[in-house]
mmCIF file of C-alpha atoms in Angstrom:
data_model
loop_
_atom_site.group_PDB
_atom_site.id
_atom_site.type_symbol
_atom_site.label_atom_id
_atom_site.label_comp_id
_atom_site.label_asym_id
_atom_site.label_seq_id
_atom_site.Cartn_x
_atom_site.Cartn_y
_atom_site.Cartn_z
ATOM 1 C CA UNK A 131 13.698 -64.267 43.977
ATOM 2 C CA UNK A 132 15.380 -67.161 45.921
ATOM 3 C CA UNK A 133 12.408 -67.924 48.059
ATOM 4 C CA UNK A 134 10.126 -67.564 44.634
ATOM 5 C CA UNK A 135 12.545 -70.337 42.546
ATOM 6 C CA UNK A 136 12.266 -72.284 46.148
ATOM 7 C CA UNK A 137 8.724 -72.237 46.179
ATOM 8 C CA UNK A 138 7.712 -72.293 42.859
ATOM 9 C CA UNK A 139 10.877 -73.094 40.736
ATOM 10 C CA UNK A 140 10.159 -76.158 37.942
ATOM 11 C CA UNK A 141 14.594 -77.211 38.237
ATOM 12 C CA UNK A 142 15.147 -80.306 39.738
ATOM 13 C CA UNK A 143 17.793 -79.039 42.251
ATOM 14 C CA UNK A 144 15.294 -76.410 43.630
ATOM 15 C CA UNK A 145 12.395 -79.339 43.894
ATOM 16 C CA UNK A 146 14.714 -82.126 45.667
ATOM 17 C CA UNK A 147 15.037 -78.715 47.926
ATOM 18 C CA UNK A 148 11.433 -78.730 48.439
ATOM 19 C CA UNK A 149 10.576 -82.411 48.489
ATOM 20 C CA UNK A 150 13.731 -83.015 51.115
ATOM 21 C CA UNK A 151 12.600 -80.418 52.757
ATOM 22 C CA UNK A 152 9.033 -81.414 53.638
ATOM 23 C CA UNK A 153 9.738 -84.522 54.152
ATOM 24 C CA UNK A 154 12.461 -84.415 56.480
ATOM 25 C CA UNK A 155 11.227 -81.816 58.679
ATOM 26 C CA UNK A 156 7.208 -83.963 58.889
ATOM 27 C CA UNK A 157 9.657 -86.771 60.706
ATOM 28 C CA UNK A 158 11.202 -84.760 62.609
ATOM 29 C CA UNK A 159 7.976 -83.492 64.097
ATOM 30 C CA UNK A 160 6.326 -86.832 63.956
ATOM 31 C CA UNK A 161 9.697 -87.937 66.202
ATOM 32 C CA UNK A 162 9.370 -86.062 68.627
ATOM 33 C CA UNK A 163 5.459 -86.083 68.732
ATOM 34 C CA UNK A 164 5.252 -89.323 69.508
ATOM 35 C CA UNK A 165 8.361 -89.323 71.732
ATOM 36 C CA UNK A 166 6.037 -86.853 74.336
ATOM 37 C CA UNK A 167 2.653 -88.945 73.581
ATOM 38 C CA UNK A 168 3.676 -92.768 73.235
ATOM 39 C CA UNK A 169 2.058 -95.929 72.820
ATOM 40 C CA UNK A 170 1.561 -97.723 76.016
ATOM 41 C CA UNK A 171 4.134 -100.375 74.778
ATOM 42 C CA UNK A 172 6.216 -97.350 74.875
ATOM 43 C CA UNK A 173 5.362 -96.193 78.302
ATOM 44 C CA UNK A 174 8.107 -97.421 80.790
ATOM 45 C CA UNK A 175 10.404 -96.162 78.364
ATOM 46 C CA UNK A 176 12.734 -92.801 79.019
ATOM 47 C CA UNK A 177 11.846 -89.683 76.856
ATOM 48 C CA UNK A 178 15.196 -90.180 75.264
ATOM 49 C CA UNK A 179 14.782 -93.736 74.665
ATOM 50 C CA UNK A 180 10.970 -92.678 73.423
ATOM 51 C CA UNK A 181 13.540 -90.432 71.040
ATOM 52 C CA UNK A 182 15.360 -93.896 70.023
ATOM 53 C CA UNK A 183 12.669 -96.479 68.675
ATOM 54 C CA UNK A 184 10.759 -93.446 67.167
ATOM 55 C CA UNK A 185 13.457 -92.435 64.436
ATOM 56 C CA UNK A 186 13.286 -96.063 62.823
ATOM 57 C CA UNK A 187 9.970 -96.058 63.336
ATOM 58 C CA UNK A 188 8.480 -92.795 62.219
ATOM 59 C CA UNK A 189 10.929 -93.718 59.067
ATOM 60 C CA UNK A 190 8.512 -96.864 58.384
ATOM 61 C CA UNK A 191 5.348 -95.329 58.538
ATOM 62 C CA UNK A 192 6.545 -92.209 56.285
ATOM 63 C CA UNK A 193 6.402 -95.051 53.194
ATOM 64 C CA UNK A 194 2.758 -95.744 52.997
ATOM 65 C CA UNK A 195 2.496 -91.366 53.355
ATOM 66 C CA UNK A 196 4.817 -91.298 50.879
ATOM 67 C CA UNK A 197 3.060 -93.136 48.690
ATOM 68 C CA UNK A 198 -0.141 -91.278 49.162
ATOM 69 C CA UNK A 199 0.903 -88.123 48.817
ATOM 70 C CA UNK A 200 2.745 -89.077 45.243
ATOM 71 C CA UNK A 201 0.026 -90.634 44.474
ATOM 72 C CA UNK A 202 -2.112 -87.821 44.957
ATOM 73 C CA UNK A 203 -0.497 -84.549 43.699
ATOM 74 C CA UNK A 204 1.036 -86.803 40.740
ATOM 75 C CA UNK A 205 -1.367 -89.123 39.714
ATOM 76 C CA UNK A 206 -4.859 -88.241 41.254
ATOM 77 C CA UNK A 207 -4.775 -83.915 40.602
ATOM 78 C CA UNK A 208 -2.829 -83.487 37.275
ATOM 79 C CA UNK A 209 -4.606 -86.347 35.760
ATOM 80 C CA UNK A 210 -8.421 -86.289 37.674
ATOM 81 C CA UNK A 211 -8.819 -83.118 39.850
ATOM 82 C CA UNK A 212 -7.659 -80.691 37.383
ATOM 83 C CA UNK A 213 -9.745 -82.153 34.423
ATOM 84 C CA UNK A 214 -12.728 -82.004 36.518
ATOM 85 C CA UNK A 215 -13.297 -85.890 36.258
ATOM 86 C CA UNK A 216 -14.545 -85.822 39.857
ATOM 87 C CA UNK A 217 -16.557 -89.194 39.697
ATOM 88 C CA UNK A 218 -13.336 -90.573 38.962
ATOM 89 C CA UNK A 219 -11.171 -88.794 41.564
ATOM 90 C CA UNK A 220 -13.442 -89.626 44.413
ATOM 91 C CA UNK A 221 -12.998 -93.942 43.602
ATOM 92 C CA UNK A 222 -9.308 -93.300 42.846
ATOM 93 C CA UNK A 223 -8.969 -91.545 46.447
ATOM 94 C CA UNK A 224 -10.848 -94.322 48.202
ATOM 95 C CA UNK A 225 -8.264 -97.100 46.568
ATOM 96 C CA UNK A 226 -5.660 -95.269 47.662
ATOM 97 C CA UNK A 227 -7.085 -95.137 50.403
ATOM 98 C CA UNK A 228 -7.774 -98.333 51.168
ATOM 99 C CA UNK A 229 -3.656 -99.513 50.209
ATOM 100 C CA UNK A 230 -2.256 -96.252 51.780
ATOM 101 C CA UNK A 231 -4.143 -98.185 55.741
ATOM 102 C CA UNK A 232 -2.997 -101.171 54.567
ATOM 103 C CA UNK A 233 0.532 -101.313 53.909
ATOM 104 C CA UNK A 234 0.891 -99.142 57.247
ATOM 105 C CA UNK A 235 -0.954 -102.074 58.935
ATOM 106 C CA UNK A 236 1.504 -104.258 56.777
ATOM 107 C CA UNK A 237 4.514 -102.484 58.032
ATOM 108 C CA UNK A 238 2.925 -101.921 61.654
ATOM 109 C CA UNK A 239 2.724 -105.224 62.788
ATOM 110 C CA UNK A 240 5.738 -107.000 60.719
ATOM 111 C CA UNK A 241 8.348 -104.684 60.752
ATOM 112 C CA UNK A 242 8.023 -101.849 63.420
ATOM 113 C CA UNK A 243 7.168 -104.753 65.481
ATOM 114 C CA UNK A 244 9.961 -106.610 65.229
ATOM 115 C CA UNK A 245 12.176 -103.891 65.648
ATOM 116 C CA UNK A 246 9.907 -102.872 68.967
ATOM 117 C CA UNK A 247 9.500 -106.569 70.443
ATOM 118 C CA UNK A 248 13.754 -107.154 69.791
ATOM 119 C CA UNK A 249 14.286 -103.647 71.194
ATOM 120 C CA UNK A 250 12.152 -104.463 74.891
ATOM 121 C CA UNK A 251 13.937 -108.026 74.688
ATOM 122 C CA UNK A 252 17.281 -106.066 75.380
ATOM 123 C CA UNK A 253 15.217 -103.594 78.738
ATOM 124 C CA UNK A 254 13.276 -106.651 80.293
ATOM 125 C CA UNK A 255 12.255 -104.619 83.202
ATOM 126 C CA UNK A 256 10.739 -102.171 80.751
ATOM 127 C CA UNK A 257 8.165 -105.369 78.691
ATOM 128 C CA UNK A 258 4.618 -103.579 80.394
ATOM 129 C CA UNK A 259 1.532 -106.001 81.537
ATOM 130 C CA UNK A 260 -0.737 -105.914 78.120
ATOM 131 C CA UNK A 261 -3.707 -108.570 77.441
ATOM 132 C CA UNK A 262 -3.446 -110.394 74.109
ATOM 133 C CA UNK A 263 -5.364 -108.790 71.458
ATOM 134 C CA UNK A 264 -6.549 -110.788 68.761
ATOM 135 C CA UNK A 265 -5.073 -110.122 65.630
ATOM 136 C CA UNK A 266 -7.738 -108.987 64.220
ATOM 137 C CA UNK A 267 -8.262 -106.098 65.865
ATOM 138 C CA UNK A 268 -4.772 -105.794 66.024
ATOM 139 C CA UNK A 269 -5.372 -105.323 62.040
ATOM 140 C CA UNK A 270 -7.940 -102.954 61.533
ATOM 141 C CA UNK A 271 -6.655 -100.269 64.353
ATOM 142 C CA UNK A 272 -2.964 -100.812 62.828
ATOM 143 C CA UNK A 273 -4.846 -100.171 59.688
ATOM 144 C CA UNK A 274 -6.600 -96.845 61.234
ATOM 145 C CA UNK A 275 -4.128 -95.771 63.061
ATOM 146 C CA UNK A 276 -1.939 -95.785 60.327
ATOM 147 C CA UNK A 277 -3.715 -94.444 57.807
ATOM 148 C CA UNK A 278 -5.022 -91.574 60.430
ATOM 149 C CA UNK A 279 -1.188 -89.647 60.102
ATOM 150 C CA UNK A 280 -1.114 -90.834 56.167
ATOM 151 C CA UNK A 281 -4.101 -88.767 55.815
ATOM 152 C CA UNK A 282 -2.381 -85.442 57.464
ATOM 153 C CA UNK A 283 0.978 -85.897 56.020
ATOM 154 C CA UNK A 284 -0.608 -87.230 51.747
ATOM 155 C CA UNK A 285 -3.916 -84.157 52.197
ATOM 156 C CA UNK A 286 -1.449 -81.857 53.252
ATOM 157 C CA UNK A 287 1.265 -82.373 50.262
ATOM 158 C CA UNK A 288 -2.590 -81.976 48.082
ATOM 159 C CA UNK A 289 -3.166 -79.134 49.439
ATOM 160 C CA UNK A 290 0.669 -77.336 49.334
ATOM 161 C CA UNK A 291 -0.322 -78.744 45.496
ATOM 162 C CA UNK A 292 -3.171 -77.613 44.712
ATOM 163 C CA UNK A 293 -2.345 -74.336 46.570
ATOM 164 C CA UNK A 294 0.457 -73.748 43.821
ATOM 165 C CA UNK A 295 -1.243 -74.812 41.198
ATOM 166 C CA UNK A 296 -4.364 -72.179 41.439
ATOM 167 C CA UNK A 297 -1.321 -69.779 42.692
ATOM 168 C CA UNK A 298 0.542 -69.837 39.498
ATOM 169 C CA UNK A 299 -3.068 -70.342 37.454
ATOM 170 C CA UNK A 300 -3.718 -67.485 38.807
ATOM 171 C CA UNK A 301 0.056 -65.247 38.330
ATOM 172 C CA UNK A 302 -0.129 -66.511 34.506
ATOM 173 C CA UNK A 303 -4.116 -64.552 34.270
ATOM 174 C CA UNK A 304 -2.285 -61.396 35.661
ATOM 175 C CA UNK A 305 0.491 -61.750 33.675
ATOM 176 C CA UNK A 306 -1.878 -62.623 29.784
ATOM 177 C CA UNK A 307 -4.249 -58.916 31.139
ATOM 178 C CA UNK A 308 -1.246 -57.307 31.652
ATOM 179 C CA UNK A 309 0.058 -58.314 27.693
ATOM 180 C CA UNK A 310 -3.116 -58.119 26.256
ATOM 181 C CA UNK A 311 -2.949 -54.168 27.528
ATOM 182 C CA UNK A 312 0.538 -53.656 25.928
ATOM 183 C CA UNK A 313 -0.726 -55.971 22.724
ATOM 184 C CA UNK A 314 -3.906 -53.043 22.473
ATOM 185 C CA UNK A 315 -1.779 -50.377 23.017
ATOM 186 C CA UNK A 316 0.367 -51.662 20.279
ATOM 187 C CA UNK A 317 -2.124 -52.076 17.591
ATOM 188 C CA UNK A 318 -3.829 -48.928 18.572
ATOM 189 C CA UNK A 319 -0.758 -47.183 18.083
ATOM 190 C CA UNK A 320 0.163 -48.890 14.951
ATOM 191 C CA UNK A 321 -3.570 -48.119 13.949
ATOM 192 C CA UNK A 322 -3.114 -43.819 15.415
ATOM 193 C CA UNK A 323 0.310 -43.476 13.147
ATOM 194 C CA UNK A 324 -0.603 -44.324 9.938
ATOM 195 C CA UNK A 325 -3.452 -42.147 9.959
ATOM 196 C CA UNK A 326 -1.963 -39.606 11.640
ATOM 197 C CA UNK A 327 0.279 -40.314 8.601
ATOM 198 C CA UNK A 328 -1.901 -40.768 5.988
ATOM 199 C CA UNK A 329 -3.530 -37.378 7.720
ATOM 200 C CA UNK A 330 -0.810 -35.205 7.058
ATOM 201 C CA UNK A 331 -0.008 -36.232 3.709
ATOM 202 C CA UNK A 332 -3.021 -35.184 2.472
ATOM 203 C CA UNK A 333 -3.358 -31.903 4.693
ATOM 204 C CA UNK A 334 0.495 -31.109 2.791
ATOM 205 C CA UNK A 335 -0.981 -31.981 -0.626
ATOM 206 C CA UNK A 336 -3.636 -29.016 -0.373
ATOM 207 C CA UNK A 337 -1.817 -26.513 0.574
ATOM 208 C CA UNK A 338 0.725 -27.983 -2.346
ATOM 209 C CA UNK A 339 -1.895 -28.692 -5.166
ATOM 210 C CA UNK A 340 -2.113 -25.000 -5.911
ATOM 211 C CA UNK A 341 1.501 -23.356 -5.112
ATOM 212 C CA UNK A 342 3.558 -26.803 -5.830
ATOM 213 C CA UNK A 343 1.463 -28.906 -8.046
ATOM 214 C CA UNK A 344 4.829 -31.671 -9.088
ATOM 215 C CA UNK A 345 4.815 -31.756 -5.146
ATOM 216 C CA UNK A 346 1.339 -32.506 -4.322
ATOM 217 C CA UNK A 347 0.987 -35.345 -6.751
ATOM 218 C CA UNK A 348 4.606 -37.059 -5.060
ATOM 219 C CA UNK A 349 3.008 -37.206 -2.290
ATOM 220 C CA UNK A 350 -0.056 -37.938 -3.174
ATOM 221 C CA UNK A 351 1.952 -41.642 -5.199
ATOM 222 C CA UNK A 352 4.304 -41.289 -1.955
ATOM 223 C CA UNK A 353 0.639 -41.996 0.013
ATOM 224 C CA UNK A 354 0.437 -44.608 -2.434
ATOM 225 C CA UNK A 355 3.353 -45.669 -2.018
ATOM 226 C CA UNK A 356 3.322 -46.220 2.292
ATOM 227 C CA UNK A 357 -0.019 -47.211 2.163
ATOM 228 C CA UNK A 358 0.901 -50.096 0.214
ATOM 229 C CA UNK A 359 4.446 -51.157 2.381
ATOM 230 C CA UNK A 360 1.506 -50.450 5.713
ATOM 231 C CA UNK A 361 -1.242 -52.640 4.514
ATOM 232 C CA UNK A 362 -0.916 -54.907 2.092
ATOM 233 C CA UNK A 363 3.081 -56.352 3.044
ATOM 234 C CA UNK A 364 1.449 -57.906 5.836
ATOM 235 C CA UNK A 365 1.293 -61.430 3.355
ATOM 236 C CA UNK A 366 3.738 -63.396 3.364
ATOM 237 C CA UNK A 367 3.082 -63.446 -0.689
ATOM 238 C CA UNK A 368 1.827 -60.772 -3.131
ATOM 239 C CA UNK A 369 0.098 -61.208 -6.566
ATOM 240 C CA UNK A 370 3.377 -59.578 -8.821
ATOM 241 C CA UNK A 371 1.499 -57.958 -10.320
ATOM 242 C CA UNK A 372 0.919 -56.034 -7.477
ATOM 243 C CA UNK A 373 4.111 -55.441 -6.338
ATOM 244 C CA UNK A 374 4.597 -54.477 -10.268
ATOM 245 C CA UNK A 375 2.517 -51.392 -9.610
ATOM 246 C CA UNK A 376 3.346 -50.619 -6.394
ATOM 247 C CA UNK A 377 7.599 -50.172 -8.278
ATOM 248 C CA UNK A 378 5.660 -48.139 -11.541
ATOM 249 C CA UNK A 379 4.817 -46.009 -8.246
ATOM 250 C CA UNK A 380 8.367 -45.559 -6.632
ATOM 251 C CA UNK A 381 9.937 -45.098 -10.253
ATOM 252 C CA UNK A 382 7.200 -42.145 -10.643
ATOM 253 C CA UNK A 383 8.488 -40.599 -8.479
ATOM 254 C CA UNK A 384 12.000 -41.135 -9.106
ATOM 255 C CA UNK A 385 11.255 -39.760 -12.431
ATOM 256 C CA UNK A 386 9.685 -36.850 -11.407
ATOM 257 C CA UNK A 387 12.496 -36.350 -9.212
ATOM 258 C CA UNK A 388 15.308 -35.929 -11.075
ATOM 259 C CA UNK A 389 12.890 -34.994 -14.571
ATOM 260 C CA UNK A 390 15.059 -34.523 -17.066
ATOM 261 C CA UNK A 391 18.585 -34.848 -16.761
ATOM 262 C CA UNK A 392 17.878 -38.837 -15.855
ATOM 263 C CA UNK A 393 17.336 -41.194 -18.696
ATOM 264 C CA UNK A 394 14.598 -44.188 -18.024
ATOM 265 C CA UNK A 395 14.336 -46.960 -19.653
ATOM 266 C CA UNK A 396 11.986 -49.775 -18.706
ATOM 267 C CA UNK A 397 10.462 -52.537 -20.443
ATOM 268 C CA UNK A 398 7.673 -54.603 -17.820
ATOM 269 C CA UNK A 399 5.675 -56.894 -19.965
ATOM 270 C CA UNK A 400 1.922 -58.700 -19.390
ATOM 271 C CA UNK A 401 2.268 -59.900 -16.502
ATOM 272 C CA UNK A 402 -0.186 -63.002 -15.762
ATOM 273 C CA UNK A 403 -2.477 -62.554 -12.052
ATOM 274 C CA UNK A 404 -2.238 -65.820 -10.240
ATOM 275 C CA UNK A 405 1.865 -64.887 -10.220
ATOM 276 C CA UNK A 406 2.715 -64.964 -6.786
ATOM 277 C CA UNK A 407 6.000 -62.729 -5.248
ATOM 278 C CA UNK A 408 7.478 -62.401 -1.845
ATOM 279 C CA UNK A 409 6.589 -58.411 -0.812
ATOM 280 C CA UNK A 410 9.123 -55.770 -1.004
ATOM 281 C CA UNK A 411 12.053 -57.927 -3.137
ATOM 282 C CA UNK A 412 12.179 -56.922 -5.965
ATOM 283 C CA UNK A 413 12.541 -52.964 -4.498
ATOM 284 C CA UNK A 414 16.185 -53.064 -3.483
ATOM 285 C CA UNK A 415 17.381 -53.160 -6.903
ATOM 286 C CA UNK A 416 16.256 -50.227 -7.639
ATOM 287 C CA UNK A 417 15.969 -48.099 -5.210
ATOM 288 C CA UNK A 418 20.411 -48.910 -5.890
ATOM 289 C CA UNK A 419 19.648 -48.072 -9.408
ATOM 290 C CA UNK A 420 18.070 -44.788 -8.470
ATOM 291 C CA UNK A 421 20.842 -43.867 -5.737
ATOM 292 C CA UNK A 422 23.693 -44.964 -7.451
ATOM 293 C CA UNK A 423 22.063 -44.565 -11.641
ATOM 294 C CA UNK A 424 21.423 -40.550 -11.110
ATOM 295 C CA UNK A 425 25.181 -39.191 -9.260
ATOM 296 C CA UNK A 426 26.219 -36.636 -9.925
ATOM 297 C CA UNK A 427 29.851 -37.619 -11.065
ATOM 298 C CA UNK A 428 28.090 -39.330 -14.227
ATOM 299 C CA UNK A 429 27.578 -36.649 -17.640
ATOM 300 C CA UNK A 430 24.783 -38.036 -18.396
ATOM 301 C CA UNK A 431 23.285 -40.605 -15.628
ATOM 302 C CA UNK A 432 20.416 -43.311 -17.415
ATOM 303 C CA UNK A 433 18.952 -46.849 -15.776
ATOM 304 C CA UNK A 434 17.303 -49.125 -18.220
ATOM 305 C CA UNK A 435 14.668 -51.828 -16.457
ATOM 306 C CA UNK A 436 13.624 -54.957 -18.148
ATOM 307 C CA UNK A 437 11.849 -57.428 -16.598
ATOM 308 C CA UNK A 438 10.789 -61.223 -18.289
ATOM 309 C CA UNK A 439 8.705 -63.433 -18.064
ATOM 310 C CA UNK A 440 8.617 -67.298 -19.374
ATOM 311 C CA UNK A 441 5.825 -69.110 -17.359
ATOM 312 C CA UNK A 442 6.871 -69.138 -13.459
ATOM 313 C CA UNK A 443 10.119 -68.407 -14.314
ATOM 314 C CA UNK A 444 10.924 -64.506 -13.909
ATOM 315 C CA UNK A 445 14.174 -62.591 -15.130
ATOM 316 C CA UNK A 446 15.424 -58.789 -14.029
ATOM 317 C CA UNK A 447 17.780 -57.332 -16.129
ATOM 318 C CA UNK A 448 18.683 -53.705 -14.274
ATOM 319 C CA UNK A 449 21.073 -51.520 -15.387
ATOM 320 C CA UNK A 450 22.608 -48.287 -14.555
ATOM 321 C CA UNK A 451 25.461 -46.074 -15.474
ATOM 322 C CA UNK A 452 28.647 -46.191 -13.163
ATOM 323 C CA UNK A 453 31.333 -43.073 -13.349
ATOM 324 C CA UNK A 454 34.918 -43.796 -14.293
ATOM 325 C CA UNK A 455 36.596 -44.955 -11.182
ATOM 326 C CA UNK A 456 33.754 -44.983 -9.472
ATOM 327 C CA UNK A 457 33.653 -46.681 -5.626
ATOM 328 C CA UNK A 458 32.313 -50.827 -5.712
ATOM 329 C CA UNK A 459 28.813 -49.939 -5.526
ATOM 330 C CA UNK A 460 27.344 -51.022 -2.385
ATOM 331 C CA UNK A 461 23.676 -51.929 -2.157
ATOM 332 C CA UNK A 462 23.856 -51.775 2.326
ATOM 333 C CA UNK A 463 21.692 -52.669 4.438
ATOM 334 C CA UNK A 464 18.434 -53.669 2.136
ATOM 335 C CA UNK A 465 20.522 -55.107 -0.902
ATOM 336 C CA UNK A 466 22.285 -57.681 2.125
ATOM 337 C CA UNK A 467 18.635 -58.164 3.583
ATOM 338 C CA UNK A 468 17.223 -58.824 0.165
ATOM 339 C CA UNK A 469 20.048 -62.012 -0.320
ATOM 340 C CA UNK A 470 18.778 -63.297 2.773
ATOM 341 C CA UNK A 471 15.212 -63.595 1.936
ATOM 342 C CA UNK A 472 16.117 -65.210 -1.290
ATOM 343 C CA UNK A 473 17.894 -67.652 0.868
ATOM 344 C CA UNK A 474 15.119 -68.104 2.879
ATOM 345 C CA UNK A 475 11.955 -68.260 1.132
ATOM 346 C CA UNK A 476 13.715 -69.497 -2.353
ATOM 347 C CA UNK A 477 15.880 -72.248 -1.840
ATOM 348 C CA UNK A 478 17.619 -73.702 -4.705
ATOM 349 C CA UNK A 479 14.846 -71.645 -6.534
ATOM 350 C CA UNK A 480 16.614 -68.344 -7.620
ATOM 351 C CA UNK A 481 19.771 -66.623 -9.193
ATOM 352 C CA UNK A 482 21.435 -63.418 -8.450
ATOM 353 C CA UNK A 483 24.248 -61.633 -9.889
ATOM 354 C CA UNK A 484 25.857 -58.948 -9.263
ATOM 355 C CA UNK A 485 28.255 -57.324 -12.523
ATOM 356 C CA UNK A 486 30.406 -54.091 -11.939
ATOM 357 C CA UNK A 487 31.460 -53.381 -15.332
ATOM 358 C CA UNK A 488 34.013 -50.483 -16.429
ATOM 359 C CA UNK A 489 30.818 -48.120 -16.870
ATOM 360 C CA UNK A 490 27.933 -49.536 -15.884
ATOM 361 C CA UNK A 491 26.623 -52.529 -12.749
ATOM 362 C CA UNK A 492 24.609 -55.158 -14.213
ATOM 363 C CA UNK A 493 21.988 -57.576 -11.452
ATOM 364 C CA UNK A 494 20.468 -60.176 -12.855
ATOM 365 C CA UNK A 495 17.469 -61.539 -10.938
ATOM 366 C CA UNK A 496 16.425 -65.049 -12.291
ATOM 367 C CA UNK A 497 13.623 -66.319 -9.569
ATOM 368 C CA UNK A 498 11.027 -69.390 -10.215
ATOM 369 C CA UNK A 499 8.137 -68.473 -8.987
ATOM 370 C CA UNK A 500 4.776 -69.644 -6.773
ATOM 371 C CA UNK A 501 0.890 -69.728 -8.239
ATOM 372 C CA UNK A 502 -1.784 -68.846 -5.876
ATOM 373 C CA UNK A 503 -3.241 -72.064 -5.733
ATOM 374 C CA UNK A 504 -0.167 -73.402 -4.846
ATOM 375 C CA UNK A 505 2.298 -71.278 -2.669
ATOM 376 C CA UNK A 506 2.584 -72.082 0.734
ATOM 377 C CA UNK A 507 2.762 -69.201 2.953
ATOM 378 C CA UNK A 508 6.522 -69.190 4.756
ATOM 379 C CA UNK A 509 6.816 -66.399 7.155
ATOM 380 C CA UNK A 510 9.655 -64.744 7.835
#
């Protein structure tokens, strides 16, 4: 893992380590190489004297190489080569090579020549008998020589950069393939599970029709509820009319479950088809009503459900009976989730009151609804 971090991490510490390792290694290599193959003016020096001279010269000659390498790696390659702007890339490389050669020649004929001359003046016996060379030839040879070394190291750095880029792209492609495979498998599972569930419900329904017609009808209602929850609730908003139809299915199921033991009063007006609401927002409150309002502790369990609409405003009032001295009614996770959803989806547009009286619980929910043409989906 540490090796991969050293090679590919974008952390500034690892990047600094990579670059320092690369350039220090190259610097030591050039010092060692040019000490074995000295220029004619240094041939009379001993190996260790040449090492001493090349420690300074190699440092100065590294500057043009640094200029070329980083210009290629951080300008030409990412901005021109990778976007496939090849003509501009060729022109840019040609310009960089010309500038690099010029910088190398400038360093060679000024800084390096000065320090070399100063060193040899301190060792008069080492001065070789060299015939003076015209300045134009010196300039050209220094340009070519410096450019050759800079191209070597700059090209190596650019090659490493491109190899890293293509390796990372390959790894990204492999990762995308894996994620795609996982997503496809998840999608297939998501399709398979509801399909299996509905087939099973249909099989149970067909067997229950003759022997238990009430149970068969309850299965149909349950199947309708599940279809709505699985397929219609993916949208951030659904028509209020559709949501109330689902709630009516749930209420009918509960009424069949309790029969005449439970008194249920429902008052729901006609609904504007353009009114929208977050899916499954009201269900936990209705579910809570049946959970506590149909308690065995009540002699005459009852539930009252009232819905009123005033333009875009909705007022839901739920009342259910409460056994004397019963514990405080808790909505559990479902009610807490609804409270969080209300705060996120309807900030400053709702009012929720849950009141526990001596013989009843009351839920008052006032909500400012969206209309189909105006709401902006909020993915919660």
